[in-house]
Amino acid sequence: MALTIHSPEYQRFRADCKRQWQAVNAPCALCGQATIDWEAPANDRNAFELDHKISRKRMKAMNRPDLLIDPNNVQPTHCRCNRSKQDGDGPASMGETTEEW
């Protein structure tokens, strides 16, 4: 079976990521607010969604299905934030600072 968002391997990966992020109440990677409702039903505005930094559409074009379950390619988001991002890259971040602030 090909690796897709419906495959058991992906579902286990998603559940593991959610469990780890929920344990620390990780903030939404797109808006920065720690208000993800980890138990909300799918499609609820504040529900957890697993966001792929490199979109699934781009993964397919790159012939890189392995990025679907790459921990470095995913981040926690609100449903509303992830849906507004769609296949884009999301808002630009400031990056890492060079000094302790």
PDB file of C-alpha atoms in Angstrom:
ATOM      1  CA  MET A   1       0.000   0.000   0.000  1.00  0.00           C
ATOM      2  CA  ALA A   2       1.292   3.467  -0.896  1.00  0.00           C
ATOM      3  CA  LEU A   3       1.976   5.946   1.870  1.00  0.00           C
ATOM      4  CA  THR A   4      -1.019   8.314   2.039  1.00  0.00           C
ATOM      5  CA  ILE A   5      -2.836  10.221   4.767  1.00  0.00           C
ATOM      6  CA  HIS A   6      -5.205   7.246   4.977  1.00  0.00           C
ATOM      7  CA  SER A   7      -2.492   4.626   5.486  1.00  0.00           C
ATOM      8  CA  PRO A   8      -2.055   3.042   8.933  1.00  0.00           C
ATOM      9  CA  GLU A   9       1.579   4.193   9.064  1.00  0.00           C
ATOM     10  CA  TYR A  10       0.557   7.834   8.568  1.00  0.00           C
ATOM     11  CA  GLN A  11      -2.291   7.549  11.086  1.00  0.00           C
ATOM     12  CA  ARG A  12       0.120   6.196  13.741  1.00  0.00           C
ATOM     13  CA  PHE A  13       2.627   8.949  12.953  1.00  0.00           C
ATOM     14  CA  ARG A  14      -0.064  11.636  13.253  1.00  0.00           C
ATOM     15  CA  ALA A  15      -1.319  10.220  16.556  1.00  0.00           C
ATOM     16  CA  ASP A  16       2.228  10.106  17.963  1.00  0.00           C
ATOM     17  CA  CYS A  17       2.896  13.716  16.959  1.00  0.00           C
ATOM     18  CA  LYS A  18      -0.406  14.862  18.446  1.00  0.00           C
ATOM     19  CA  ARG A  19       0.278  13.040  21.713  1.00  0.00           C
ATOM     20  CA  GLN A  20       3.749  14.625  22.042  1.00  0.00           C
ATOM     21  CA  TRP A  21       2.544  18.135  21.249  1.00  0.00           C
ATOM     22  CA  GLN A  22      -0.532  17.861  23.451  1.00  0.00           C
ATOM     23  CA  ALA A  23       1.639  16.828  26.419  1.00  0.00           C
ATOM     24  CA  VAL A  24       3.430  20.188  26.243  1.00  0.00           C
ATOM     25  CA  ASN A  25       0.438  22.211  24.961  1.00  0.00           C
ATOM     26  CA  ALA A  26       2.446  23.208  21.899  1.00  0.00           C
ATOM     27  CA  PRO A  27       1.356  26.447  20.248  1.00  0.00           C
ATOM     28  CA  CYS A  28       0.085  26.708  16.704  1.00  0.00           C
ATOM     29  CA  ALA A  29       3.128  26.976  14.460  1.00  0.00           C
ATOM     30  CA  LEU A  30       1.333  29.482  12.234  1.00  0.00           C
ATOM     31  CA  CYS A  31      -0.250  31.969  14.656  1.00  0.00           C
ATOM     32  CA  GLY A  32       1.801  31.229  17.791  1.00  0.00           C
ATOM     33  CA  GLN A  33      -1.205  30.871  20.125  1.00  0.00           C
ATOM     34  CA  ALA A  34      -1.253  27.940  22.555  1.00  0.00           C
ATOM     35  CA  THR A  35      -5.023  27.552  22.180  1.00  0.00           C
ATOM     36  CA  ILE A  36      -5.271  24.387  20.089  1.00  0.00           C
ATOM     37  CA  ASP A  37      -8.267  22.334  21.230  1.00  0.00           C
ATOM     38  CA  TRP A  38      -6.681  18.898  21.173  1.00  0.00           C
ATOM     39  CA  GLU A  39      -9.992  17.086  21.677  1.00  0.00           C
ATOM     40  CA  ALA A  40     -12.196  19.111  19.309  1.00  0.00           C
ATOM     41  CA  PRO A  41     -13.819  17.265  16.410  1.00  0.00           C
ATOM     42  CA  ALA A  42     -12.271  17.507  12.954  1.00  0.00           C
ATOM     43  CA  ASN A  43     -13.032  20.726  11.103  1.00  0.00           C
ATOM     44  CA  ASP A  44     -13.647  22.703  14.318  1.00  0.00           C
ATOM     45  CA  ARG A  45     -11.869  26.058  13.949  1.00  0.00           C
ATOM     46  CA  ASN A  46      -9.645  25.463  16.991  1.00  0.00           C
ATOM     47  CA  ALA A  47      -9.096  21.737  16.448  1.00  0.00           C
ATOM     48  CA  PHE A  48      -5.619  20.287  16.025  1.00  0.00           C
ATOM     49  CA  GLU A  49      -4.397  19.750  12.485  1.00  0.00           C
ATOM     50  CA  LEU A  50      -1.070  18.318  11.451  1.00  0.00           C
ATOM     51  CA  ASP A  51       0.501  20.778   9.038  1.00  0.00           C
ATOM     52  CA  HIS A  52       3.119  19.779   6.495  1.00  0.00           C
ATOM     53  CA  LYS A  53       5.722  22.500   5.969  1.00  0.00           C
ATOM     54  CA  ILE A  54       6.272  21.162   2.456  1.00  0.00           C
ATOM     55  CA  SER A  55       2.721  20.651   1.222  1.00  0.00           C
ATOM     56  CA  ARG A  56       1.460  17.282   0.089  1.00  0.00           C
ATOM     57  CA  LYS A  57       1.005  18.758  -3.378  1.00  0.00           C
ATOM     58  CA  ARG A  58       4.678  19.802  -3.503  1.00  0.00           C
ATOM     59  CA  MET A  59       5.780  16.431  -2.073  1.00  0.00           C
ATOM     60  CA  LYS A  60       4.000  14.695  -4.931  1.00  0.00           C
ATOM     61  CA  ALA A  61       5.601  16.999  -7.516  1.00  0.00           C
ATOM     62  CA  MET A  62       9.009  16.325  -5.936  1.00  0.00           C
ATOM     63  CA  ASN A  63       8.313  12.564  -5.849  1.00  0.00           C
ATOM     64  CA  ARG A  64       9.027  12.596  -2.090  1.00  0.00           C
ATOM     65  CA  PRO A  65       6.252  10.643  -0.333  1.00  0.00           C
ATOM     66  CA  ASP A  66       8.675  10.030   2.557  1.00  0.00           C
ATOM     67  CA  LEU A  67       8.176  13.674   3.625  1.00  0.00           C
ATOM     68  CA  LEU A  68       4.613  12.768   4.621  1.00  0.00           C
ATOM     69  CA  ILE A  69       5.949  11.158   7.814  1.00  0.00           C
ATOM     70  CA  ASP A  70       9.146  13.149   8.281  1.00  0.00           C
ATOM     71  CA  PRO A  71       9.098  14.696  11.789  1.00  0.00           C
ATOM     72  CA  ASN A  72      11.056  17.685  10.450  1.00  0.00           C
ATOM     73  CA  ASN A  73       8.295  18.425   7.930  1.00  0.00           C
ATOM     74  CA  VAL A  74       5.334  18.643  10.319  1.00  0.00           C
ATOM     75  CA  GLN A  75       4.070  21.078  12.902  1.00  0.00           C
ATOM     76  CA  PRO A  76       0.950  21.546  15.067  1.00  0.00           C
ATOM     77  CA  THR A  77      -1.651  24.055  13.908  1.00  0.00           C
ATOM     78  CA  HIS A  78      -5.218  25.134  14.457  1.00  0.00           C
ATOM     79  CA  CYS A  79      -7.603  23.940  11.777  1.00  0.00           C
ATOM     80  CA  ARG A  80      -8.394  27.573  10.885  1.00  0.00           C
ATOM     81  CA  CYS A  81      -4.730  28.515  10.477  1.00  0.00           C
ATOM     82  CA  ASN A  82      -3.844  25.444   8.439  1.00  0.00           C
ATOM     83  CA  ARG A  83      -6.848  25.888   6.150  1.00  0.00           C
ATOM     84  CA  SER A  84      -6.019  29.549   5.527  1.00  0.00           C
ATOM     85  CA  LYS A  85      -2.460  28.556   4.638  1.00  0.00           C
ATOM     86  CA  GLN A  86      -3.684  25.898   2.166  1.00  0.00           C
ATOM     87  CA  ASP A  87      -0.776  24.758  -0.051  1.00  0.00           C
ATOM     88  CA  GLY A  88       1.306  27.850   0.670  1.00  0.00           C
ATOM     89  CA  ASP A  89       4.252  28.235   2.962  1.00  0.00           C
ATOM     90  CA  GLY A  90       2.459  30.192   5.681  1.00  0.00           C
ATOM     91  CA  PRO A  91       3.630  33.437   7.207  1.00  0.00           C
ATOM     92  CA  ALA A  92       7.308  34.241   7.212  1.00  0.00           C
ATOM     93  CA  SER A  93       9.011  33.791  10.538  1.00  0.00           C
ATOM     94  CA  MET A  94      11.754  35.906  12.030  1.00  0.00           C
ATOM     95  CA  GLY A  95      14.008  32.892  12.186  1.00  0.00           C
ATOM     96  CA  GLU A  96      16.418  32.264  15.005  1.00  0.00           C
ATOM     97  CA  THR A  97      17.998  35.124  16.854  1.00  0.00           C
ATOM     98  CA  THR A  98      21.775  35.404  17.045  1.00  0.00           C
ATOM     99  CA  GLU A  99      21.854  36.614  20.647  1.00  0.00           C
ATOM    100  CA  GLU A 100      20.126  35.800  23.913  1.00  0.00           C
ATOM    101  CA  TRP A 101      17.329  38.333  24.258  1.00  0.00           C
TER     102      TRP A 101
END
